[in-house]
Coordinates of C-alpha atoms and ligand atoms in Angstrom, one line a residue:
Chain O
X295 CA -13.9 20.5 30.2
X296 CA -13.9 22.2 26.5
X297 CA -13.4 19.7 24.1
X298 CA -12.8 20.0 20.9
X299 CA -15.8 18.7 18.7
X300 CA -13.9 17.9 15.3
X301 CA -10.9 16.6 14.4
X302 CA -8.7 16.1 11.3
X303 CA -8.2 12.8 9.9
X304 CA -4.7 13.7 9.7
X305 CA -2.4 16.7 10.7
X306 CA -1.2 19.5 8.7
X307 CA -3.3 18.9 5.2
X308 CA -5.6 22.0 5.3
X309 CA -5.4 25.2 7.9
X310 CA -8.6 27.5 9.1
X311 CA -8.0 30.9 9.0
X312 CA -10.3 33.7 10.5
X313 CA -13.5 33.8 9.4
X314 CA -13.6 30.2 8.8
X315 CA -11.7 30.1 5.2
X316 CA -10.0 26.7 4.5
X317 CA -6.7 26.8 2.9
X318 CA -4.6 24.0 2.0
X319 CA -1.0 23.5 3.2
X320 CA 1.2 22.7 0.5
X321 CA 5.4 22.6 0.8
X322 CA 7.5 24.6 -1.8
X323 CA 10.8 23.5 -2.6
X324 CA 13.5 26.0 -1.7
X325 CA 15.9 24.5 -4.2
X326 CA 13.7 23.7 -7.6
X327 CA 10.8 25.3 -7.1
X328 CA 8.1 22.4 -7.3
X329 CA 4.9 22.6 -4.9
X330 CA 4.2 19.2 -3.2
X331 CA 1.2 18.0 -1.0
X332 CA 1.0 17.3 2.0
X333 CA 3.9 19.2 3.0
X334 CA 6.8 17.1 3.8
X335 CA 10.4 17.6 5.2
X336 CA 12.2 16.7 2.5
X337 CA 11.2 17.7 -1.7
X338 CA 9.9 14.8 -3.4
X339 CA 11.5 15.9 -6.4
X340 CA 14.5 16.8 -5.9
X341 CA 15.6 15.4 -2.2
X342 CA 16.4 18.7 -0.8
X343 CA 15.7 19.5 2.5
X344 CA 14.8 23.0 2.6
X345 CA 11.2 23.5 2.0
X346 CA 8.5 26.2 3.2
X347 CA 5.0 25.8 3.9
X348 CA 2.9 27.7 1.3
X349 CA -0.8 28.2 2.4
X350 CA -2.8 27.8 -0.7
X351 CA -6.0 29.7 -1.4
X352 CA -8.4 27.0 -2.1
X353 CA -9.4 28.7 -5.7
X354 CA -8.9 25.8 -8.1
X355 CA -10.3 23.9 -11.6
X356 CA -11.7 20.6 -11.8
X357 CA -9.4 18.6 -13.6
X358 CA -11.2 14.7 -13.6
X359 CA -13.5 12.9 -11.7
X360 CA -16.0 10.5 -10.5
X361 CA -18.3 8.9 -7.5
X362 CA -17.2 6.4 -5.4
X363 CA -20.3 4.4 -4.8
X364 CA -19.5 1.8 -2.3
X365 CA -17.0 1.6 1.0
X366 CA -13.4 1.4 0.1
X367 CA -11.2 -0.2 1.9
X368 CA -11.2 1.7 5.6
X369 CA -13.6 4.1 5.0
X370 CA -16.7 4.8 7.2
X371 CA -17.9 7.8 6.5
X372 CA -21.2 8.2 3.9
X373 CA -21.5 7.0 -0.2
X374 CA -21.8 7.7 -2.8
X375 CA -19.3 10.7 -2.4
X376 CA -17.7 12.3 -5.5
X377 CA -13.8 11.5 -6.1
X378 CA -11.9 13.7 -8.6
X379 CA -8.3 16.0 -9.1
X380 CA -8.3 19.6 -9.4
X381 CA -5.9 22.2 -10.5
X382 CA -4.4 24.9 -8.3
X383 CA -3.6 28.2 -10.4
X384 CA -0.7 27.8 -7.8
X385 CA 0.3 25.1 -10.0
X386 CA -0.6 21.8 -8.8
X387 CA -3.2 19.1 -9.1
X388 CA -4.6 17.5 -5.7
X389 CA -6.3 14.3 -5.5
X390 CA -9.6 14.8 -3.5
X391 CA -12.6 14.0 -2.6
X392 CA -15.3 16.0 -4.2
X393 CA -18.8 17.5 -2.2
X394 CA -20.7 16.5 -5.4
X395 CA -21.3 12.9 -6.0
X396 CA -23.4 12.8 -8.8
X397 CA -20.9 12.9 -11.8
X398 CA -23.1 14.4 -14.1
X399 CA -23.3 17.6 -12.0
X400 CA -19.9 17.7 -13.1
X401 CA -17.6 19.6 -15.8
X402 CA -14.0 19.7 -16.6
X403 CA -12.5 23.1 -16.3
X404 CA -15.5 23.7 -13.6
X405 CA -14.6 26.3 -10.9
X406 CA -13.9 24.2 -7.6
X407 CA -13.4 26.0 -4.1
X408 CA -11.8 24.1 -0.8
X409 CA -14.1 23.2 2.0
X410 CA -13.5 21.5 4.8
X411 CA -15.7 18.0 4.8
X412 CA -17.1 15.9 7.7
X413 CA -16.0 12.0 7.6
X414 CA -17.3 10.2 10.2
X415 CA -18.1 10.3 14.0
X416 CA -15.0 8.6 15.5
X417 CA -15.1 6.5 19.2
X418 CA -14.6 9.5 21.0
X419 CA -17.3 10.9 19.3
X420 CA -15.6 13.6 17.2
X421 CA -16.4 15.0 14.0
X422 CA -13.4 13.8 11.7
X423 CA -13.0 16.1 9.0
X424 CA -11.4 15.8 5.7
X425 CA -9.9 18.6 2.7
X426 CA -12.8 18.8 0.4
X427 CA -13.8 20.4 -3.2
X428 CA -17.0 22.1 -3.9
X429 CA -18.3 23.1 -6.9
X430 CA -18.8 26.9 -7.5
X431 CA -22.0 28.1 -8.7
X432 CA -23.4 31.4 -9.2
X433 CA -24.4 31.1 -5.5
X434 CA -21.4 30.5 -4.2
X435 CA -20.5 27.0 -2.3
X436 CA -23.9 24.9 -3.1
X437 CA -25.6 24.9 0.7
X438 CA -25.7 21.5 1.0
X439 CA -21.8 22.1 2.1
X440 CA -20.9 21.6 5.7
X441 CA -19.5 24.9 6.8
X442 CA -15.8 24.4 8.6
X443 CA -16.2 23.3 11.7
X444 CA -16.8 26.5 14.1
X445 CA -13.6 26.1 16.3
X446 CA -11.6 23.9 14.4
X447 CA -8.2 23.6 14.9
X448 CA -5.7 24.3 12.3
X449 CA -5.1 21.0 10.3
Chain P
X41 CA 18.8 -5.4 -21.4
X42 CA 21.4 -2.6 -20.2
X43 CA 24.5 -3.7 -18.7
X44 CA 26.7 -6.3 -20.4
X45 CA 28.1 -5.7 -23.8
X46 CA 28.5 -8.8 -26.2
X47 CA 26.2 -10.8 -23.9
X48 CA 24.0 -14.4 -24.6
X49 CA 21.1 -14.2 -26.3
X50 CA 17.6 -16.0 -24.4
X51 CA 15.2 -18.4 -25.7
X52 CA 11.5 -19.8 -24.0
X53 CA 12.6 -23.0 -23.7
X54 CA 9.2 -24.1 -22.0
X55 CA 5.7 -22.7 -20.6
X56 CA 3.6 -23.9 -18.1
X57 CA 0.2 -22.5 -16.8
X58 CA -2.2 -22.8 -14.1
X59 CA -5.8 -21.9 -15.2
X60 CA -7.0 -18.1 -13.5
X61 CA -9.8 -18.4 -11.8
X62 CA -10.8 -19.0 -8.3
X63 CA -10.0 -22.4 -6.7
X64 CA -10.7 -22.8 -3.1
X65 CA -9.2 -25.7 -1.4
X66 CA -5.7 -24.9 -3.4
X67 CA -3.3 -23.5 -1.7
X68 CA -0.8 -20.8 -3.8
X69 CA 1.8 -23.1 -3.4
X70 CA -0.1 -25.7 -5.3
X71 CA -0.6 -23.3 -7.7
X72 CA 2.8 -22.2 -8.2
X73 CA 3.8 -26.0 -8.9
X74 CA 1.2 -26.8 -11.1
X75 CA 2.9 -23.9 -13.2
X76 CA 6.5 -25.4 -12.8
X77 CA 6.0 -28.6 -13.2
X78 CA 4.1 -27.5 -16.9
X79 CA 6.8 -25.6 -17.8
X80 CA 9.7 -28.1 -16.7
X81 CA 7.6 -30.9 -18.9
X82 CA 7.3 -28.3 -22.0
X83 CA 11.0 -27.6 -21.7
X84 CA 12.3 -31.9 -21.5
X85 CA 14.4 -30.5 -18.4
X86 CA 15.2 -32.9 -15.9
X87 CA 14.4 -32.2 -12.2
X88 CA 15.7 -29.8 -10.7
X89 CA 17.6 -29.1 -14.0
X90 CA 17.5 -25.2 -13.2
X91 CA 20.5 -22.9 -12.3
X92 CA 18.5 -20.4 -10.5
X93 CA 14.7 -19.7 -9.8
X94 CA 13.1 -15.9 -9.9
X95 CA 9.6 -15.3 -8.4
X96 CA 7.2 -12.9 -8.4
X97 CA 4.1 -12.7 -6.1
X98 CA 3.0 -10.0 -3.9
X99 CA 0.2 -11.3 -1.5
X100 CA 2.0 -15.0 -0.8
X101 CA 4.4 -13.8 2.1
X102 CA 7.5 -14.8 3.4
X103 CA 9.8 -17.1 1.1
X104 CA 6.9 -17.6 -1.0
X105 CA 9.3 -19.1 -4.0
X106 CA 10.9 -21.5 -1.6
X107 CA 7.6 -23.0 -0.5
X108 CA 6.4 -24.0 -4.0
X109 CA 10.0 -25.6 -4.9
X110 CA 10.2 -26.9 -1.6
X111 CA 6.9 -29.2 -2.2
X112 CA 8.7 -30.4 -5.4
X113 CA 12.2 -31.3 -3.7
X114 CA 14.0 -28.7 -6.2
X115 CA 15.9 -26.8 -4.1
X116 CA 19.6 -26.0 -3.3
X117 CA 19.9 -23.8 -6.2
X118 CA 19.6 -19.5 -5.6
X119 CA 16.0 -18.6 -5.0
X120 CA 14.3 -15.1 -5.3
X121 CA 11.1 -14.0 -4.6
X122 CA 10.3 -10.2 -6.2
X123 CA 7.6 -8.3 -5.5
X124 CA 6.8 -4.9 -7.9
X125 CA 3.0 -5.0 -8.0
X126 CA 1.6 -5.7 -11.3
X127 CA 4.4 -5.7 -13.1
X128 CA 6.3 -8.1 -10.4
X129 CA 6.5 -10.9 -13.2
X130 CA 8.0 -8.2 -15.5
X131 CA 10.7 -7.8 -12.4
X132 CA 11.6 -11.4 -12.0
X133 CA 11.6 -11.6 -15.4
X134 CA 14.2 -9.1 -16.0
X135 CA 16.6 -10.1 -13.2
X136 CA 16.2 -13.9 -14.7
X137 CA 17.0 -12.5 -18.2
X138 CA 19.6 -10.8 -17.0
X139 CA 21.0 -13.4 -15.1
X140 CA 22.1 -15.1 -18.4
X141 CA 22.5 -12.8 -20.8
X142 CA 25.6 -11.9 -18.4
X143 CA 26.8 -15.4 -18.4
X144 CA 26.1 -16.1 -15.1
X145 CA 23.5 -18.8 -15.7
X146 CA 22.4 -21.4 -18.8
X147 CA 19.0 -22.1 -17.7
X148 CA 16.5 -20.7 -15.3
X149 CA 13.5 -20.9 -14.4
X150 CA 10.6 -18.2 -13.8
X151 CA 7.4 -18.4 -12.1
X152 CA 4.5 -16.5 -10.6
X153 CA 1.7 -16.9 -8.3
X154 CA -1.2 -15.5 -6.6
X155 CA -3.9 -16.1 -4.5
X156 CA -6.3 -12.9 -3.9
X157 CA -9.8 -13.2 -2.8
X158 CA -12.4 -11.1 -4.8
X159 CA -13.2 -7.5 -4.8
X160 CA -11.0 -3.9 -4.0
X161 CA -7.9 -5.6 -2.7
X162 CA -7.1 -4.2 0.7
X163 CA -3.8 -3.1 0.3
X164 CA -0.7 -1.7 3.0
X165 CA 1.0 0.9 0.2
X166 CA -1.9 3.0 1.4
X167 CA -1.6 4.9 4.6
X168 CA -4.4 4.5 7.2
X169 CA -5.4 8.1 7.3
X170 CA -5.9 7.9 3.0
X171 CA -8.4 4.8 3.5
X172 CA -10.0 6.6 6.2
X173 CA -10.3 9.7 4.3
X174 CA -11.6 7.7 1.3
X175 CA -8.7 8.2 -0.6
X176 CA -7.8 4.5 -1.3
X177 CA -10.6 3.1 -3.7
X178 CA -8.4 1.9 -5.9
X179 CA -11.0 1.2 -9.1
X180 CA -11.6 4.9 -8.6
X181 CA -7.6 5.7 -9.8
X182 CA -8.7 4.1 -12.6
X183 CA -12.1 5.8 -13.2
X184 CA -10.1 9.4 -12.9
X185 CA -7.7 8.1 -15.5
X186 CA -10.3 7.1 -17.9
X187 CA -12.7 10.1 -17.1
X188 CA -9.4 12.5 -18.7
X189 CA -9.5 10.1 -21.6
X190 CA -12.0 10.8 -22.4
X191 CA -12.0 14.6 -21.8
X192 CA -9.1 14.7 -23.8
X193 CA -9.6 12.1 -26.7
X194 CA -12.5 11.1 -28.2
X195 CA -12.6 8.2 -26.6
X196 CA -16.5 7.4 -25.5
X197 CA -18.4 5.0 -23.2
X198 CA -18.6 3.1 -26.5
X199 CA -14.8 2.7 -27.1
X200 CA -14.9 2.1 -23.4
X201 CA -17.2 -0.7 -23.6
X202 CA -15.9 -2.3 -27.2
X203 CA -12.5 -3.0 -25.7
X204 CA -14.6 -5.8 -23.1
X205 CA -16.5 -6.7 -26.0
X206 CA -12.8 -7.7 -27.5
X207 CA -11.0 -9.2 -24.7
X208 CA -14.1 -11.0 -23.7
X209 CA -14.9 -12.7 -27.4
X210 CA -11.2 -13.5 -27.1
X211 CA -11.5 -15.1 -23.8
X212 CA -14.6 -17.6 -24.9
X213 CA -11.4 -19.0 -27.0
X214 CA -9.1 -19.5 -24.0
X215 CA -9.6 -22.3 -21.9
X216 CA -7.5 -21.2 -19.3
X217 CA -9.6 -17.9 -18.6
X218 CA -12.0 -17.1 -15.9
X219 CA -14.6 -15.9 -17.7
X220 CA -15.5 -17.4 -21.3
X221 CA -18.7 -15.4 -22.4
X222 CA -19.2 -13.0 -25.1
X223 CA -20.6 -9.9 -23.9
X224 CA -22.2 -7.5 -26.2
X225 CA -22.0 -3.5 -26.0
X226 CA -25.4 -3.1 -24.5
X227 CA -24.5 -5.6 -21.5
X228 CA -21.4 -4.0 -20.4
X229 CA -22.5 -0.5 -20.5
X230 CA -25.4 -2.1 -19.0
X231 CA -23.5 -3.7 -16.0
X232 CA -22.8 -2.4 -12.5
X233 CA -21.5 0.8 -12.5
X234 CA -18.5 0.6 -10.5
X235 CA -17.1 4.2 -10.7
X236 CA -18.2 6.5 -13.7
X237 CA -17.6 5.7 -16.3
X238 CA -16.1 2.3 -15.4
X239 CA -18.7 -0.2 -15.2
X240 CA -18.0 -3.4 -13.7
X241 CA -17.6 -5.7 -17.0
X242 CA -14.9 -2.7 -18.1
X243 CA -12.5 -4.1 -15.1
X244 CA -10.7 -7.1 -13.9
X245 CA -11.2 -9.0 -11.5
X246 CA -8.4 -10.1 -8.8
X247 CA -8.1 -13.3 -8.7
X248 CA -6.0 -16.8 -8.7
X249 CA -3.4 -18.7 -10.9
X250 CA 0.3 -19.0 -11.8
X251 CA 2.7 -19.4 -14.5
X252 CA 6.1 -20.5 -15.3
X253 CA 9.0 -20.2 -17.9
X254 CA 12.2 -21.7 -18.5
X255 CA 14.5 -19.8 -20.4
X256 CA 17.8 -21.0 -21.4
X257 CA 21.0 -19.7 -23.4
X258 CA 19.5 -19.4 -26.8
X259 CA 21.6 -22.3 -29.8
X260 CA 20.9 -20.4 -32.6
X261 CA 19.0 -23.2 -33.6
X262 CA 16.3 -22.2 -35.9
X263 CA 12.8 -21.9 -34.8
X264 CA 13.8 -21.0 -31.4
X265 CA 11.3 -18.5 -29.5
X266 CA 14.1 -15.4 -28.5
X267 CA 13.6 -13.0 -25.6
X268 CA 15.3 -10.2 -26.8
X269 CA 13.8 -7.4 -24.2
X270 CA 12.6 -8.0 -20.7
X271 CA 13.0 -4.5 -19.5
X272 CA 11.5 -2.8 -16.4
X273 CA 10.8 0.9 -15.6
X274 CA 9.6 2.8 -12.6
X275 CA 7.5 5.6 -12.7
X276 CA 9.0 9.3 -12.7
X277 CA 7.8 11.8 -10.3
X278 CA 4.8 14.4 -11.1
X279 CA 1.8 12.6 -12.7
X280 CA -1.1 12.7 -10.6
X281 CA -2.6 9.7 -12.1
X282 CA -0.1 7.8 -12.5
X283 CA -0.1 4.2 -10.9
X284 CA 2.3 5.5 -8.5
X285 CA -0.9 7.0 -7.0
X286 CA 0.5 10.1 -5.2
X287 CA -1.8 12.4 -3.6
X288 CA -0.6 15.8 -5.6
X289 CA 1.0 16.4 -9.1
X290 CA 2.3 19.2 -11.1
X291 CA 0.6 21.1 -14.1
X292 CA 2.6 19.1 -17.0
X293 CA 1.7 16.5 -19.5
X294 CA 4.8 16.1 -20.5
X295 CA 6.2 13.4 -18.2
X296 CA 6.1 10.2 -19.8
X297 CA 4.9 7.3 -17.9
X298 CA 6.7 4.2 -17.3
X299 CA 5.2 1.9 -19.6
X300 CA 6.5 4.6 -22.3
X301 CA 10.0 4.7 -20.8
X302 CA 9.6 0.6 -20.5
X303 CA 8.8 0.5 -24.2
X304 CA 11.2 2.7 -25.4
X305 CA 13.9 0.9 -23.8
X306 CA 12.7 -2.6 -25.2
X307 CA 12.6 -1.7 -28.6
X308 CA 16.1 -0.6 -28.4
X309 CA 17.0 -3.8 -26.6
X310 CA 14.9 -5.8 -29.2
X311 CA 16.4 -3.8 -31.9
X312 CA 12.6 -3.7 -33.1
X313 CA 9.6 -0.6 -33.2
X314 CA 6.3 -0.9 -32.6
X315 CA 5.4 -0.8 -36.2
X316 CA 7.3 -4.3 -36.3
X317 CA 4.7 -6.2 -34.1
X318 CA 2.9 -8.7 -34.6
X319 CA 0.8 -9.3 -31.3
X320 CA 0.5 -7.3 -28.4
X321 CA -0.7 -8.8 -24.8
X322 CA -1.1 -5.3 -22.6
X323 CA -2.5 -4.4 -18.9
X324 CA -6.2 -4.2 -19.4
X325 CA -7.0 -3.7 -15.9
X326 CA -9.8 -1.4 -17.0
X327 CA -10.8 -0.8 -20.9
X328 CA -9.4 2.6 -20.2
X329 CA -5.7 1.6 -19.5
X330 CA -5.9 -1.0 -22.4
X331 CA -6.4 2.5 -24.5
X332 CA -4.0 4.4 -23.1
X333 CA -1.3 1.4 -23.2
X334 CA -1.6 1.7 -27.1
X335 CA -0.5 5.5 -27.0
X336 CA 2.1 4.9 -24.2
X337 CA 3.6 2.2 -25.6
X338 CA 3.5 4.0 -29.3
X339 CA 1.6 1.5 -31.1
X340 CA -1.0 4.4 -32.0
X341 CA -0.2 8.3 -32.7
X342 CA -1.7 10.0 -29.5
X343 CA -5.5 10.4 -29.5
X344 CA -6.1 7.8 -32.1
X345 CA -7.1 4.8 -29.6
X346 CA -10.5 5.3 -30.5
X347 CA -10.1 5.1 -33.8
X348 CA -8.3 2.6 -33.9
X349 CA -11.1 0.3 -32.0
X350 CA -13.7 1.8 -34.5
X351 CA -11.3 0.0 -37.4
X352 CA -11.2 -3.1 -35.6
X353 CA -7.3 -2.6 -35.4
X354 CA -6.3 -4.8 -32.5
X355 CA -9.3 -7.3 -32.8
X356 CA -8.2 -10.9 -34.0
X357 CA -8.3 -10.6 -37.5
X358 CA -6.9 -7.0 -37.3
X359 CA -3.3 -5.3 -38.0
X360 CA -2.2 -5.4 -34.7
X361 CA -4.2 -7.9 -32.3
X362 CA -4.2 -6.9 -28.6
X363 CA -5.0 -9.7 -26.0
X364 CA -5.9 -12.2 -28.0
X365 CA -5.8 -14.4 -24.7
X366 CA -8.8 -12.5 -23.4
X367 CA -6.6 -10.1 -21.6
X368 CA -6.9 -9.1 -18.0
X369 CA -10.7 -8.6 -18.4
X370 CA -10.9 -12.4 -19.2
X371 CA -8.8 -14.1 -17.4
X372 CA -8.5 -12.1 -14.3
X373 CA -5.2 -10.4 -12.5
X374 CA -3.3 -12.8 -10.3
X375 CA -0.6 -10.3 -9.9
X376 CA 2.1 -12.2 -9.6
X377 CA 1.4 -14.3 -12.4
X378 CA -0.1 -11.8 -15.3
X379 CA 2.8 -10.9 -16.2
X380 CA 4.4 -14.5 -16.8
X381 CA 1.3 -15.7 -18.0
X382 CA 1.0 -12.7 -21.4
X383 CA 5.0 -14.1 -22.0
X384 CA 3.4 -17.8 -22.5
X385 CA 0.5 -16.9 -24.4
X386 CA 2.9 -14.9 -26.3
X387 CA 5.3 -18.2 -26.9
X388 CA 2.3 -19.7 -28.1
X389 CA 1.6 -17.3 -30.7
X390 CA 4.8 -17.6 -31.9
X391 CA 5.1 -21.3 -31.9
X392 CA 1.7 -21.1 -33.5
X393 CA 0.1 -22.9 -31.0
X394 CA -2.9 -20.9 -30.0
X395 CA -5.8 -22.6 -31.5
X396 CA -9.1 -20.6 -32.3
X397 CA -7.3 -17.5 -31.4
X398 CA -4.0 -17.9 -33.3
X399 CA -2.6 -15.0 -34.7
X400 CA -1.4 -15.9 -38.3
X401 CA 2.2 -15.8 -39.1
X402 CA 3.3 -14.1 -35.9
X403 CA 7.1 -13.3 -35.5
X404 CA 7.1 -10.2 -33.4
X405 CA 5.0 -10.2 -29.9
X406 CA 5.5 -7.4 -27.0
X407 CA 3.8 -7.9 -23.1
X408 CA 2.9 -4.8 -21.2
X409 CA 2.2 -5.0 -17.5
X410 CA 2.4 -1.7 -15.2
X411 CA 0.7 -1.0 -12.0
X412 CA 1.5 0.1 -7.8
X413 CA 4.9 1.4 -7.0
X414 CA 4.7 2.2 -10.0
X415 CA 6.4 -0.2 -12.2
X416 CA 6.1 -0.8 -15.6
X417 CA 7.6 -4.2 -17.5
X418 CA 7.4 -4.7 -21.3
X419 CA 8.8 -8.1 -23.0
X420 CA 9.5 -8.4 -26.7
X421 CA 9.6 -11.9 -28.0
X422 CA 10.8 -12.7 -31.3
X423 CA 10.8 -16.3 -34.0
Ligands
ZN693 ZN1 12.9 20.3 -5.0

């Protein structure tokens, strides 16, 4: 039996492409324009009901953040873990959480990349995996990162 | 208000308060009554001498309103209970307003409650998957808002921590605050950090209490306290910080938020600006939102917040006091009643009637309240 060994904490927020790249599944609004996240049926701008998934290259800015340093509400995976919005060139700011938790490791306008980030071990005993922002240094992702998981599913 | 042309004017007739704090063995009906039973006294109106009665409480469930006037035998009359977050005593407010400015009613009566326990408040408007995720620490909405603050403003730490200093020396003066110690600078920078650069003396604390009003069909009369804008506002899409708390946003600055559309629409109600007030109770859920409340609601140019703490500006004994009750950061946030409970310490400053932390020869007073949905309520109360 071939199970799969991580799972998304929820469907359809970030896609793996080949090679392992994360990118992040936005909804464009075929009427005005406006990019939204997560995708959704139906614009959240406008109410029309004719909008396309647009896969989004997880190049992005960091726009604000901070560390969340004890369990909210829910939550089981690890603390502190950093918390913070960044800025799509794309043109749209995602709420996120944030591979670096120390906030002083952190800049505004810093170059921020999509990774794919593990939660928690769930009953079944699967990796539950989140969208995630990593700095970008001159080494690229800092290693510290958890690579996508190896056959994940798209989101 | 909107609607009605060549309506009734509204005047505080009474106020009635139930301390904040925590009280364990009371229930949040008890509370609630303690509040209208204050109010009813401070009005002379007889029992049950109410048209209508509009509620606001979000954690108290079904028929919470009924409960409380149900214990006091004051029923019969319509009864609504309105939920809209922090700014759900801004809600009933406006709907009880409203309701006779248009004629419809001489006298209500408006009341708020709440009963939360302590800590982040474990709330449904999150989805399960977001809490799982991490993505409902609520303080942390708050931290990301302050954190671009100060990216963008020179608002510090300092400013950050100066605002508690503030509303906390102003809460030693209020007996019906939680907590009534002066902190210094040093102490709350010093305190738990909660999430950078919020540190735990910087935010409120949920917690318990109610309040109560009774307006009534203003005489003309002089002297009279008027309530001459209740108005409510709900956020508009696009803000990624905004209390509505969406997951995504666009790249604009320009959408104003509620409280700004809230404002604007008072001081046309009011037929007042902000250069016209006297006193200002705002949401202090954070020191950050008390600074950004003073651009949004115009009482500062933008990005002068921090200077106007360094000038004392909105301490008692400045231009423009700012929660000279203690604020949120004092006396807690029972949500249903913060709202209602800035519009009687307002009455009091008006009437003159605040004691140690009276604001001399106050006419003008405006309440601020925004938070989840989002929602944003701003009174303007005038003598
Ligand atoms: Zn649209």
């Amino acid at each position: 039996m071939r199970v799969s060994d991580t799972f998304p904490v929820r469907d359809g927020l970030f896609a793996i492409v080949e090679g392992g790249t994360p990118l992040l599944i936005t909804g464009r609004c075929n009427d005005c324009a406006r990019l939204h996240f997560p995708q959704q049926s139906t614009c959240p701008y406008c109410a029309a009901t004719t909008v396309t998934q647009e896969l989004l290259d997880g190049e992005a800015s960091l726009w604000t953040w901070t560390s969340v340093l004890r369990e909210p509400p829910g939550y089981r995976g690890p603390v502190p873990f950093g918390f913070g919005v960044v800025e799509l060139e794309a043109g749209i700011r995602i709420v996120t959480r944030l591979t670096e938790s120390d906030p002083r490791q952190l800049t505004a306008g810093m170059p921020m990349r999509l990774v794919v980030d593990d939660l928690h071990t769930d009953d079944e005993g699967r990796v539950v995996q989140t969208y995630a922002f990593a700095p970008v240094t001159d080494m690229g992702v800092p290693p510290d990162t958890d690579p996508p998981g190896a056959d994940g599913e798209a989101g | 208000m909107s609607g009605g042309a060549g309506s009734y004017e509204v005047a505080v007739a009474g106020t009635g308060l139930h301390a904040f704090g925590r009280f364990e063995g009371t229930s949040v009906t008890d509370l609630g009554a303690a509040a209208v039973r204050a109010a009813l006294l401070d009005a002379e109106l007889a029992h049950s001498g109410f048209d209508a009665a509009f509620c606001a409480s979000v954690y108290s469930g079904v028929a919470a309103a009924h409960k409380v006037l149900g214990s006091l035998g004051m029923t019969g009359m319509p009864i609504y209970t309105v939920e809209a977050g922090c700014a759900s005593g801004g809600a009933a407010l406006s709907l009880a307003v409203e309701s006779i400015r248009s004629g419809r009613h001489d006298t209500v009566l408006v009341f708020g409650m709440e009963k939360m326990s302590a800590g982040i408040i474990r709330s449904s408007f999150f989805e399960p998957w977001r809490e799982e995720a991490g993505l409902a620490a609520t303080p942390a909405y708050f931290a990301l808002r302050a954190r671009r603050l100060m990216e963008t403003s020179n608002v510090t730490r300092e400013h950050l921590a100066e605002v508690s200093v503030k509303n906390h020396d102003n809460g030693v003066r209020n007996p019906d605050a939680m907590y009534r110690e002066a902190v210094t600078r040093e102490q709350v920078l010093a305190s738990t950090m909660v999430c950078d650069p919020l540190t735990l003396f910087m935010l409120c604390s949920p917690n318990e209490g109610a309040a109560a009003l009774v307006l009534r069909r203003a005489s003309g009369a002089g002297g009279e306290i008027r309530l001459t804008a209740a108005e409510v506002r709900s956020h508009l899409p696009g803000s990624v910080l905004g209390e509505a708390t969406p997951l995504a946003g666009l790249v604009d600055d320009s959408i104003p938020a509620p409280t700004t559309l809230a404002a604007d629409a008072a001081y046309e109600a009011a037929g007042v600006g902000p250069g016209d007030l006297d006193v200002v109770e705002c949401q202090d859920t954070d020191s950050a939102r008390e600074l950004l409340s003073y651009e949004e609601l115009r009482l500062c140019p933008p990005g002068e917040a921090a200077a106007w703490i360094d000038a004392r500006h909105t301490h008692l004994g400045g231009p423009l006091p700012v929660n000279p009750s203690g604020g949120l950061l004092s006396k807690g946030e029972p949500l249903g009643a913060s709202a209602l409970g800035q519009v009687v310490e307002l009455t009091l400053q008006l009437r003159g009637a605040a004691g140690p932390r009276q604001v001399d020869g106050a006419r003008v007073a405006l309440g601020h309240t925004v938070g989840r949905g989002a929602n944003a309520g701003v009174t303007i109360l005038t003598r």
